Amino acid sequence: QSVLTQPPSASGSPGQRVTISCSGSSSNIESNCVSWYQQFPATAPKLLIYRCNQRPSGVPDRFSGSKSGTSASLAISGLRSEDEAVYYCAAWDDSLSALIFGGGTKLTVL
Amino acid sequence: QVHLQESGPGLVKPSQTLSLTCTVSGGSISSGGYYWSWIRQHPGKGLEWIGYIFYSGNTKYNPSLESRLTMSEDTSKNQFSLKLSSVTAADTAVYYCARGRGSGGFDSWGQGILVTVSS
């Protein structure tokens, strides 16, 4: 069981806005910023969001990140079929002195 | 554009040492501001941070693996390496090397290498 809790699944129809949550604690999300990754089957993860809400160059602005207290969220607007993937959050945990990942959320585009 | 590539044996016997190397091209591991990292993914599971090494050879390991873990770098070959001792079947995973940014996040990843621990 991950220290960062994500829903195992999420879904939405093309064009819709979907939000994926990442719940943590005072020692991780509340104290440090979150990064988000997208992973397709049998491929390496790709960085979508860093420093809570910053996008690397090349990542569409349909993807956005936010944080409030001990939780963070990834929002995907204008959902597309190619967004169907597994999404992971990650944050440093001051108590564990380790980087931790959420368990991942499988996004299905209906 | 930096490129990372893992290499090493795909099969390791229980109790032996797993050794992997990550070769970096398109950027120097000696440049500051980056954390050269290892991350693994057990079959069908999520991601687990193993540790990182940064310029001047400093390391930070996941406490859950620290007693069995050694990371090193060879700046002349622009490579960094992972050694995990006393492996068991629980260490079977896809191992990724990745570049961590000082500003957060792993922005470049290798393709991953599956390492199976089995006799």
Short mmCIF file of C-alpha atoms in Angstrom, two decimals:
data_model
loop_
_atom_site.label_atom_id
_atom_site.label_comp_id
_atom_site.label_asym_id
_atom_site.label_seq_id
_atom_site.Cartn_x
_atom_site.Cartn_y
_atom_site.Cartn_z
CA GLN A 1 0.00 0.00 0.00
CA SER A 2 1.48 3.31 -1.15
CA VAL A 3 2.03 6.24 1.20
CA LEU A 4 0.52 8.39 -1.57
CA THR A 5 -3.01 7.27 -2.32
CA GLN A 6 -4.46 7.44 -5.80
CA PRO A 7 -7.74 6.03 -7.06
CA PRO A 8 -6.99 2.86 -9.01
CA SER A 9 -9.10 3.97 -11.94
CA ALA A 10 -10.68 6.99 -13.55
CA SER A 11 -12.60 7.52 -16.74
CA GLY A 12 -14.06 10.17 -18.98
CA SER A 13 -15.42 10.76 -22.44
CA PRO A 14 -13.53 12.56 -25.19
CA GLY A 15 -13.56 16.30 -24.63
CA GLN A 16 -14.35 16.04 -20.95
CA ARG A 17 -12.22 17.18 -18.02
CA VAL A 18 -10.91 14.53 -15.66
CA THR A 19 -9.17 14.99 -12.32
CA ILE A 20 -6.91 12.44 -10.66
CA SER A 21 -6.22 12.86 -6.96
CA CYS A 22 -3.14 12.04 -4.91
CA SER A 23 -3.60 12.02 -1.16
CA GLY A 24 -0.65 12.18 1.20
CA SER A 25 0.32 13.69 4.53
CA SER A 26 2.18 16.51 6.22
CA SER A 27 5.51 14.79 5.66
CA ASN A 28 5.19 14.56 1.89
CA ILE A 29 2.68 16.54 -0.16
CA GLU A 30 2.11 19.27 2.41
CA SER A 31 5.85 19.87 2.77
CA ASN A 32 7.06 19.20 -0.76
CA CYS A 33 5.95 19.56 -4.31
CA VAL A 34 4.47 16.81 -6.40
CA SER A 35 5.41 15.55 -9.83
CA TRP A 36 3.14 13.61 -12.17
CA TYR A 37 3.97 10.95 -14.75
CA GLN A 38 2.14 9.29 -17.62
CA GLN A 39 2.94 5.70 -18.52
CA PHE A 40 1.78 3.65 -21.48
CA PRO A 41 2.09 -0.15 -21.45
CA ALA A 42 5.65 -1.45 -21.78
CA THR A 43 7.14 2.05 -21.97
CA ALA A 44 8.98 4.27 -19.53
CA PRO A 45 7.04 6.92 -17.63
CA LYS A 46 6.97 10.46 -18.99
CA LEU A 47 7.13 13.57 -16.84
CA LEU A 48 3.95 15.64 -17.13
CA ILE A 49 4.15 18.01 -14.17
CA TYR A 50 6.96 19.02 -11.84
CA ARG A 51 7.15 21.38 -8.91
CA CYS A 52 3.41 20.87 -8.35
CA ASN A 53 2.19 22.81 -11.36
CA GLN A 54 4.97 23.29 -13.91
CA ARG A 55 4.89 21.62 -17.31
CA PRO A 56 8.05 20.56 -19.12
CA SER A 57 8.31 21.86 -22.65
CA GLY A 58 6.28 19.76 -25.03
CA VAL A 59 3.59 18.81 -22.55
CA PRO A 60 0.23 20.22 -23.70
CA ASP A 61 -1.46 22.79 -21.50
CA ARG A 62 -4.42 20.40 -21.27
CA PHE A 63 -2.47 18.91 -18.38
CA SER A 64 -2.33 20.88 -15.15
CA GLY A 65 -1.34 20.21 -11.58
CA SER A 66 -2.39 21.68 -8.27
CA LYS A 67 -1.85 21.14 -4.57
CA SER A 68 -3.86 21.94 -1.47
CA GLY A 69 -2.70 20.87 1.95
CA THR A 70 -1.95 17.16 1.96
CA SER A 71 -3.49 16.47 -1.44
CA ALA A 72 -2.56 17.10 -5.03
CA SER A 73 -4.45 16.76 -8.28
CA LEU A 74 -3.76 16.28 -11.94
CA ALA A 75 -6.39 17.68 -14.28
CA ILE A 76 -6.70 16.72 -17.91
CA SER A 77 -9.01 18.84 -20.00
CA GLY A 78 -10.23 18.18 -23.52
CA LEU A 79 -9.74 14.46 -22.96
CA ARG A 80 -8.42 12.50 -25.94
CA SER A 81 -8.22 8.79 -26.64
CA GLU A 82 -4.43 9.00 -26.57
CA ASP A 83 -4.58 10.10 -22.93
CA GLU A 84 -5.54 6.56 -21.95
CA ALA A 85 -2.63 5.54 -19.73
CA VAL A 86 -1.59 5.04 -16.12
CA TYR A 87 -0.80 8.20 -14.16
CA TYR A 88 1.49 8.36 -11.13
CA CYS A 89 2.12 11.08 -8.59
CA ALA A 90 5.39 11.36 -6.68
CA ALA A 91 6.74 13.43 -3.81
CA TRP A 92 9.61 13.46 -1.37
CA ASP A 93 8.69 12.21 2.09
CA ASP A 94 10.62 13.95 4.88
CA SER A 95 9.83 11.26 7.45
CA LEU A 96 10.85 8.32 5.27
CA SER A 97 13.68 10.31 3.71
CA ALA A 98 12.71 8.81 0.39
CA LEU A 99 10.96 9.69 -2.81
CA ILE A 100 7.61 7.98 -2.93
CA PHE A 101 5.18 7.24 -5.74
CA GLY A 102 1.46 6.82 -5.65
CA GLY A 103 0.03 3.47 -6.67
CA GLY A 104 -1.06 4.77 -10.06
CA THR A 105 -4.42 5.56 -11.66
CA LYS A 106 -5.48 3.87 -14.86
CA LEU A 107 -7.35 6.37 -17.00
CA THR A 108 -9.87 5.01 -19.47
CA VAL A 109 -11.26 7.19 -22.25
CA LEU A 110 -14.75 5.95 -22.93
CA GLN B 1 18.31 15.84 -25.95
CA VAL B 2 19.76 13.55 -23.30
CA HIS B 3 19.41 9.82 -23.83
CA LEU B 4 19.76 7.11 -21.18
CA GLN B 5 20.28 3.40 -21.78
CA GLU B 6 20.34 0.62 -19.20
CA SER B 7 22.50 -2.45 -19.65
CA GLY B 8 23.25 -5.56 -17.65
CA PRO B 9 22.22 -9.18 -17.16
CA GLY B 10 18.55 -9.97 -17.53
CA LEU B 11 18.81 -12.97 -15.23
CA VAL B 12 20.39 -13.09 -11.79
CA LYS B 13 20.46 -16.01 -9.37
CA PRO B 14 19.05 -15.64 -5.87
CA SER B 15 21.57 -14.42 -3.27
CA GLN B 16 23.79 -12.96 -5.98
CA THR B 17 24.39 -9.30 -6.83
CA LEU B 18 22.37 -7.48 -9.47
CA SER B 19 24.57 -5.06 -11.44
CA LEU B 20 23.26 -2.54 -13.93
CA THR B 21 24.83 0.36 -15.81
CA CYS B 22 23.19 3.41 -17.30
CA THR B 23 24.99 5.07 -20.21
CA VAL B 24 24.12 8.69 -20.76
CA SER B 25 24.50 10.48 -24.09
CA GLY B 26 23.65 14.02 -25.11
CA GLY B 27 24.59 15.41 -21.72
CA SER B 28 27.26 15.03 -19.07
CA ILE B 29 26.57 13.35 -15.73
CA SER B 30 29.16 15.74 -14.34
CA SER B 31 26.98 18.75 -14.99
CA GLY B 32 25.39 20.15 -11.88
CA GLY B 33 21.74 20.27 -10.96
CA TYR B 34 20.78 16.70 -11.85
CA TYR B 35 20.24 13.57 -9.81
CA TRP B 36 21.09 10.39 -11.71
CA SER B 37 18.56 7.92 -10.48
CA TRP B 38 17.36 4.36 -10.48
CA ILE B 39 13.68 3.46 -10.29
CA ARG B 40 12.12 0.02 -10.56
CA GLN B 41 8.73 -1.38 -11.38
CA HIS B 42 7.68 -4.84 -10.27
CA PRO B 43 5.66 -6.72 -12.89
CA GLY B 44 2.20 -5.22 -13.15
CA LYS B 45 2.86 -2.88 -10.23
CA GLY B 46 3.74 0.72 -9.51
CA LEU B 47 7.02 2.59 -9.40
CA GLU B 48 9.61 2.37 -6.62
CA TRP B 49 12.46 4.85 -6.22
CA ILE B 50 15.75 3.08 -5.55
CA GLY B 51 18.16 5.96 -5.15
CA TYR B 52 20.27 8.57 -6.89
CA ILE B 53 23.81 9.76 -7.30
CA PHE B 54 24.81 13.31 -8.09
CA TYR B 55 27.90 15.19 -9.06
CA SER B 56 30.89 14.48 -6.83
CA GLY B 57 29.59 11.00 -6.11
CA ASN B 58 27.14 11.81 -3.36
CA THR B 59 24.36 9.29 -3.02
CA LYS B 60 20.92 9.01 -1.50
CA TYR B 61 19.29 5.62 -1.18
CA ASN B 62 15.81 4.38 -0.42
CA PRO B 63 16.08 3.30 3.24
CA SER B 64 14.23 0.09 2.45
CA LEU B 65 17.06 -0.98 0.11
CA GLU B 66 20.02 0.88 1.56
CA SER B 67 21.66 -2.08 3.29
CA ARG B 68 21.99 -3.92 -0.04
CA LEU B 69 22.58 -1.00 -2.37
CA THR B 70 25.62 0.67 -3.90
CA MET B 71 25.53 3.30 -6.60
CA SER B 72 28.56 4.68 -8.36
CA GLU B 73 29.52 6.77 -11.35
CA ASP B 74 32.20 6.71 -14.03
CA THR B 75 32.43 10.22 -15.39
CA SER B 76 35.03 9.21 -17.98
CA LYS B 77 32.45 6.92 -19.59
CA ASN B 78 29.47 9.11 -18.70
CA GLN B 79 27.89 6.18 -16.92
CA PHE B 80 26.40 5.49 -13.53
CA SER B 81 25.77 2.10 -11.98
CA LEU B 82 23.66 0.17 -9.52
CA LYS B 83 24.61 -2.85 -7.46
CA LEU B 84 21.97 -4.61 -5.38
CA SER B 85 23.24 -7.50 -3.30
CA SER B 86 21.58 -10.61 -1.89
CA VAL B 87 18.74 -10.50 -4.38
CA THR B 88 15.57 -12.54 -4.07
CA ALA B 89 12.59 -13.09 -6.34
CA ALA B 90 11.13 -9.90 -4.85
CA ASP B 91 13.79 -7.95 -6.72
CA THR B 92 12.46 -9.11 -10.08
CA ALA B 93 11.42 -5.91 -11.83
CA VAL B 94 11.96 -3.57 -14.73
CA TYR B 95 14.79 -1.26 -13.71
CA TYR B 96 14.85 2.25 -15.13
CA CYS B 97 17.60 4.81 -14.97
CA ALA B 98 16.41 8.40 -15.07
CA ARG B 99 17.63 11.98 -14.79
CA GLY B 100 16.18 13.86 -11.87
CA ARG B 101 16.01 17.63 -12.01
CA GLY B 102 17.00 19.86 -9.17
CA SER B 103 13.70 21.62 -9.75
CA GLY B 104 11.84 18.37 -9.36
CA GLY B 105 10.73 15.44 -11.46
CA PHE B 106 12.49 12.86 -13.61
CA ASP B 107 12.56 14.36 -17.08
CA SER B 108 14.48 11.73 -19.02
CA TRP B 109 14.22 7.97 -18.67
CA GLY B 110 15.91 4.94 -20.14
CA GLN B 111 13.74 2.37 -21.83
CA GLY B 112 14.04 0.03 -18.86
CA ILE B 113 15.57 -3.41 -18.47
CA LEU B 114 13.78 -6.43 -17.08
CA VAL B 115 15.82 -8.26 -14.47
CA THR B 116 14.54 -11.62 -13.33
CA VAL B 117 15.84 -13.24 -10.18
CA SER B 118 15.63 -16.99 -10.58
CA SER B 119 17.78 -20.05 -10.24
#
